[in-house]
């Protein structure tokens, strides 16, 4: 699960990825501002695609081929996953309702460099269990980023997520993992949200990773919709997803998908 060689980037390449990440952060900020009861996921998708293209980027999710050759390529600029949808929800006619949570995942290519980020948002007022799920998942990403230091290991990142989530009594989705990122969206190594401290490849300066805890209130089991993309919790419980693209530097972890 944690095999694969790391492909360090030069400082100049990290800066190019940060430029991509700023466009992505701006797109997510734009759609976050529009999340409210009554809006459709298709409307959010259109806003994101327009913002990305207006800033000279390419929506990297749009047209991605499915693993199953019988499934159509992904049709959106964003993944819009509501409530029990964990990841890869297809944007379209679904209408957000008061009390929903929605995970918005997006990728950008700028000058050939990829960035990848996700956040889960409340739609209006949400119940305390949903709010706690968002808080814990957001905190798990922060812990994972803190563990992303030169001289550490991939296993340190997963172990940090696992400890925080399991101590909170919530469940890690093990079916999906983070990944290296750079000239392509998915590079080695995989970055699981569980693991053993000191395990896996060593983190070196120039390592660039998409770190993305996915956390459920209930079961860790996953089922897929007939669209071939949308992954849901098998017990219908809520799921949250937070993600940043992060560079390992001599000075510590640098988040590349934040607006500056």
Short mmCIF file of C-alpha atoms in Angstrom, two decimals:
data_model
loop_
_atom_site.label_atom_id
_atom_site.label_comp_id
_atom_site.label_asym_id
_atom_site.label_seq_id
_atom_site.Cartn_x
_atom_site.Cartn_y
_atom_site.Cartn_z
CA UNK A 1 0.00 0.00 0.00
CA UNK A 2 2.89 2.39 0.69
CA UNK A 3 5.19 1.23 -2.08
CA UNK A 4 6.45 3.51 -4.81
CA UNK A 5 9.35 5.86 -5.27
CA UNK A 6 9.12 9.55 -4.47
CA UNK A 7 9.79 12.03 -7.29
CA UNK A 8 11.25 15.17 -5.67
CA UNK A 9 10.65 18.51 -7.38
CA UNK A 10 13.09 21.38 -7.71
CA UNK A 11 12.29 24.64 -5.90
CA UNK A 12 11.26 26.14 -9.25
CA UNK A 13 8.88 23.25 -9.90
CA UNK A 14 7.37 23.60 -6.43
CA UNK A 15 6.73 27.28 -7.19
CA UNK A 16 4.98 26.29 -10.42
CA UNK A 17 2.80 23.88 -8.46
CA UNK A 18 2.03 26.63 -5.95
CA UNK A 19 0.81 28.84 -8.80
CA UNK A 20 -1.52 26.03 -9.87
CA UNK A 21 -2.61 25.63 -6.26
CA UNK A 22 -3.51 29.30 -5.94
CA UNK A 23 -5.86 29.04 -8.92
CA UNK A 24 -7.42 25.95 -7.35
CA UNK A 25 -7.84 27.65 -3.97
CA UNK A 26 -9.53 30.56 -5.70
CA UNK A 27 -11.93 28.24 -7.52
CA UNK A 28 -12.88 26.48 -4.28
CA UNK A 29 -13.36 29.83 -2.54
CA UNK A 30 -15.67 30.92 -5.37
CA UNK A 31 -17.90 27.88 -5.11
CA UNK A 32 -17.82 27.82 -1.30
CA UNK A 33 -19.33 31.32 -1.36
CA UNK A 34 -22.27 29.95 -3.38
CA UNK A 35 -23.02 26.87 -1.25
CA UNK A 36 -26.50 27.33 0.19
CA UNK A 37 -29.89 25.60 0.14
CA UNK A 38 -31.38 25.60 -3.35
CA UNK A 39 -28.18 25.67 -5.40
CA UNK A 40 -27.41 22.70 -7.64
CA UNK A 41 -24.10 20.88 -7.84
CA UNK A 42 -24.10 21.59 -11.58
CA UNK A 43 -24.20 25.32 -10.89
CA UNK A 44 -21.21 24.99 -8.57
CA UNK A 45 -19.37 23.01 -11.23
CA UNK A 46 -19.95 25.71 -13.85
CA UNK A 47 -18.60 28.39 -11.49
CA UNK A 48 -15.46 26.36 -10.80
CA UNK A 49 -14.76 25.59 -14.45
CA UNK A 50 -15.25 29.22 -15.47
CA UNK A 51 -12.91 30.47 -12.72
CA UNK A 52 -10.19 27.95 -13.61
CA UNK A 53 -10.29 28.74 -17.33
CA UNK A 54 -10.42 32.49 -16.66
CA UNK A 55 -7.13 32.08 -14.77
CA UNK A 56 -5.42 30.16 -17.60
CA UNK A 57 -5.88 26.78 -15.95
CA UNK A 58 -7.36 23.48 -17.08
CA UNK A 59 -9.87 21.56 -14.91
CA UNK A 60 -7.93 18.34 -14.44
CA UNK A 61 -10.89 16.15 -13.43
CA UNK A 62 -12.91 16.92 -16.56
CA UNK A 63 -12.70 13.99 -18.97
CA UNK A 64 -10.64 11.71 -16.73
CA UNK A 65 -11.19 8.14 -17.93
CA UNK A 66 -12.82 5.64 -15.58
CA UNK A 67 -11.03 2.51 -14.43
CA UNK A 68 -13.94 0.53 -15.89
CA UNK A 69 -13.92 0.88 -19.69
CA UNK A 70 -17.72 0.64 -19.66
CA UNK A 71 -18.05 3.87 -17.65
CA UNK A 72 -18.02 7.31 -19.28
CA UNK A 73 -15.12 9.70 -18.48
CA UNK A 74 -15.72 12.03 -15.55
CA UNK A 75 -18.01 14.84 -16.78
CA UNK A 76 -17.27 17.63 -14.29
CA UNK A 77 -14.60 20.07 -13.16
CA UNK A 78 -15.43 19.20 -9.54
CA UNK A 79 -16.47 16.16 -7.58
CA UNK A 80 -19.56 17.10 -5.56
CA UNK A 81 -20.31 14.47 -2.91
CA UNK A 82 -23.34 15.04 -0.67
CA UNK A 83 -23.91 13.50 2.78
CA UNK A 84 -23.16 9.75 2.49
CA UNK A 85 -21.21 10.21 -0.76
CA UNK A 86 -17.53 9.85 0.10
CA UNK A 87 -15.89 10.96 -3.12
CA UNK A 88 -16.28 11.29 -6.92
CA UNK A 89 -19.87 12.54 -6.85
CA UNK A 90 -20.88 13.74 -10.32
CA UNK A 91 -22.13 17.35 -10.40
CA UNK A 92 -25.50 17.89 -12.02
CA UNK A 93 -29.13 18.44 -11.04
CA UNK A 94 -28.82 17.53 -7.35
CA UNK A 95 -30.14 20.38 -5.19
CA UNK A 96 -28.47 21.24 -1.88
CA UNK A 97 -30.80 21.26 1.11
CA UNK A 98 -30.61 22.77 4.59
CA UNK A 99 -28.64 20.45 6.85
CA UNK A 100 -26.66 18.72 4.08
CA UNK A 101 -22.90 18.49 3.99
CA UNK A 102 -21.09 18.55 0.66
CA UNK A 103 -17.52 17.54 -0.16
CA UNK A 104 -16.06 19.57 -3.02
CA UNK A 105 -12.94 18.13 -4.65
CA UNK A 106 -11.17 19.87 -7.52
CA UNK A 107 -7.96 19.73 -9.53
CA UNK A 108 -6.15 22.26 -11.72
CA UNK A 109 -3.43 22.02 -14.35
CA UNK A 110 -1.47 25.23 -14.86
CA UNK A 111 1.55 25.30 -17.19
CA UNK A 112 1.64 21.51 -17.01
CA UNK A 113 1.62 21.29 -13.20
CA UNK A 114 -1.17 19.70 -11.17
CA UNK A 115 -2.76 20.68 -7.87
CA UNK A 116 -5.50 18.86 -5.96
CA UNK A 117 -7.62 19.99 -3.00
CA UNK A 118 -10.93 19.26 -1.27
CA UNK A 119 -13.07 20.65 1.51
CA UNK A 120 -16.36 19.61 3.10
CA UNK A 121 -18.90 22.33 3.81
CA UNK A 122 -22.09 22.73 5.77
CA UNK A 123 -25.23 23.70 3.88
CA UNK A 124 -26.98 26.05 6.29
CA UNK A 125 -27.30 24.70 9.83
CA UNK A 126 -26.11 21.13 10.33
CA UNK A 127 -26.56 18.81 13.29
CA UNK A 128 -23.87 18.40 15.98
CA UNK A 129 -22.71 14.98 14.74
CA UNK A 130 -22.15 16.34 11.24
CA UNK A 131 -20.35 19.39 12.61
CA UNK A 132 -18.06 17.19 14.70
CA UNK A 133 -17.30 15.01 11.66
CA UNK A 134 -16.15 18.09 9.74
CA UNK A 135 -14.07 19.32 12.67
CA UNK A 136 -12.34 15.97 13.17
CA UNK A 137 -11.59 15.46 9.48
CA UNK A 138 -10.23 18.99 9.11
CA UNK A 139 -8.06 18.43 12.20
CA UNK A 140 -6.85 15.10 10.78
CA UNK A 141 -5.59 16.87 7.66
CA UNK A 142 -3.81 19.44 9.82
CA UNK A 143 -2.12 16.64 11.81
CA UNK A 144 -1.11 14.89 8.60
CA UNK A 145 0.46 18.09 7.28
CA UNK A 146 2.37 18.60 10.54
CA UNK A 147 3.77 15.07 10.13
CA UNK A 148 4.98 15.85 6.61
CA UNK A 149 8.58 16.77 7.37
CA UNK A 150 11.91 16.03 5.75
CA UNK A 151 13.45 12.92 7.30
CA UNK A 152 10.06 11.52 8.21
CA UNK A 153 8.21 8.79 6.37
CA UNK A 154 4.96 8.29 4.49
CA UNK A 155 3.79 6.09 7.38
CA UNK A 156 4.05 9.03 9.77
CA UNK A 157 1.36 10.86 7.80
CA UNK A 158 -1.13 7.99 7.89
CA UNK A 159 -0.37 7.25 11.53
CA UNK A 160 -1.15 10.86 12.48
CA UNK A 161 -4.53 10.68 10.73
CA UNK A 162 -5.37 7.27 12.15
CA UNK A 163 -4.59 8.24 15.74
CA UNK A 164 -6.70 11.39 15.71
CA UNK A 165 -9.67 9.87 13.89
CA UNK A 166 -9.85 6.65 15.87
CA UNK A 167 -9.45 8.45 19.21
CA UNK A 168 -12.46 10.55 18.17
CA UNK A 169 -14.49 7.37 17.60
CA UNK A 170 -14.83 7.90 13.86
CA UNK A 171 -13.83 5.69 10.93
CA UNK A 172 -11.14 6.07 8.27
CA UNK A 173 -12.01 5.22 4.67
CA UNK A 174 -9.22 2.84 3.65
CA UNK A 175 -10.44 2.20 0.12
CA UNK A 176 -9.10 5.58 -1.07
CA UNK A 177 -5.68 7.11 -0.39
CA UNK A 178 -3.67 10.22 -1.09
CA UNK A 179 -0.88 10.27 -3.65
CA UNK A 180 2.17 11.92 -5.06
CA UNK A 181 1.44 14.71 -7.51
CA UNK A 182 3.32 16.83 -10.05
CA UNK A 183 3.34 16.62 -13.83
CA UNK A 184 0.56 14.06 -13.47
CA UNK A 185 -2.32 13.97 -11.01
CA UNK A 186 -1.37 10.62 -9.50
CA UNK A 187 2.31 9.86 -8.91
CA UNK A 188 4.05 7.52 -6.51
CA UNK A 189 3.88 7.04 -3.62
CA UNK A 190 0.42 6.29 -2.26
CA UNK A 191 -0.38 8.15 0.96
CA UNK A 192 -2.78 6.08 3.10
CA UNK A 193 -4.70 7.63 5.98
CA UNK A 194 -3.48 4.89 8.30
CA UNK A 195 -0.09 3.39 8.93
CA UNK A 196 2.90 2.77 11.12
CA UNK A 197 5.24 5.59 12.17
CA UNK A 198 8.53 5.21 10.35
CA UNK A 199 7.02 3.01 7.63
CA UNK A 200 7.14 3.59 3.91
CA UNK A 201 9.40 5.81 1.81
CA UNK A 202 11.40 8.59 3.44
CA UNK A 203 10.19 12.13 2.88
CA UNK A 204 12.83 14.31 1.23
CA UNK A 205 12.76 18.01 0.34
CA UNK A 206 10.91 18.48 -2.93
CA UNK A 207 8.41 15.71 -2.22
CA UNK A 208 4.93 16.85 -3.29
CA UNK A 209 1.90 14.99 -1.99
CA UNK A 210 -1.88 15.24 -2.15
CA UNK A 211 -2.89 14.38 1.43
CA UNK A 212 -6.61 13.65 1.78
CA UNK A 213 -8.26 12.13 4.85
CA UNK A 214 -11.75 10.73 4.21
CA UNK A 215 -13.65 10.01 7.41
CA UNK A 216 -17.04 8.42 8.13
CA UNK A 217 -19.33 8.58 11.12
CA UNK A 218 -20.23 4.90 10.69
CA UNK A 219 -18.89 1.99 8.65
CA UNK A 220 -15.71 2.15 6.57
CA UNK A 221 -17.41 0.11 3.84
CA UNK A 222 -17.83 1.56 0.35
CA UNK A 223 -20.49 1.01 -2.32
CA UNK A 224 -20.71 2.55 -5.79
CA UNK A 225 -23.61 4.17 -7.60
CA UNK A 226 -24.66 2.90 -11.00
CA UNK A 227 -22.90 5.92 -12.55
CA UNK A 228 -19.65 4.05 -11.93
CA UNK A 229 -18.07 7.02 -10.13
CA UNK A 230 -19.90 8.03 -6.95
CA UNK A 231 -18.60 6.15 -3.89
CA UNK A 232 -20.85 6.06 -0.80
CA UNK A 233 -20.73 4.69 2.72
CA UNK A 234 -22.29 1.24 2.75
CA UNK A 235 -24.43 2.06 5.80
CA UNK A 236 -25.63 5.48 4.64
CA UNK A 237 -23.65 7.36 7.29
CA UNK A 238 -22.13 10.79 6.66
CA UNK A 239 -18.64 11.16 5.20
CA UNK A 240 -16.22 14.11 5.07
CA UNK A 241 -13.15 14.80 2.93
CA UNK A 242 -10.42 17.42 3.28
CA UNK A 243 -7.33 17.64 1.07
CA UNK A 244 -4.32 19.83 0.35
CA UNK A 245 -1.37 19.54 -1.97
CA UNK A 246 1.73 19.81 0.22
CA UNK A 247 5.45 20.19 -0.49
CA UNK A 248 8.14 18.93 1.87
CA UNK A 249 10.78 21.62 2.33
CA UNK A 250 13.84 22.11 4.51
CA UNK A 251 11.78 24.65 6.48
CA UNK A 252 8.84 22.28 7.01
CA UNK A 253 5.65 21.41 5.14
CA UNK A 254 4.33 23.99 2.69
CA UNK A 255 0.67 23.92 1.69
CA UNK A 256 0.46 24.69 -2.03
CA UNK A 257 -3.33 24.88 -2.34
CA UNK A 258 -4.01 27.99 -0.29
CA UNK A 259 -4.84 31.46 -1.54
CA UNK A 260 -2.10 33.96 -0.74
#
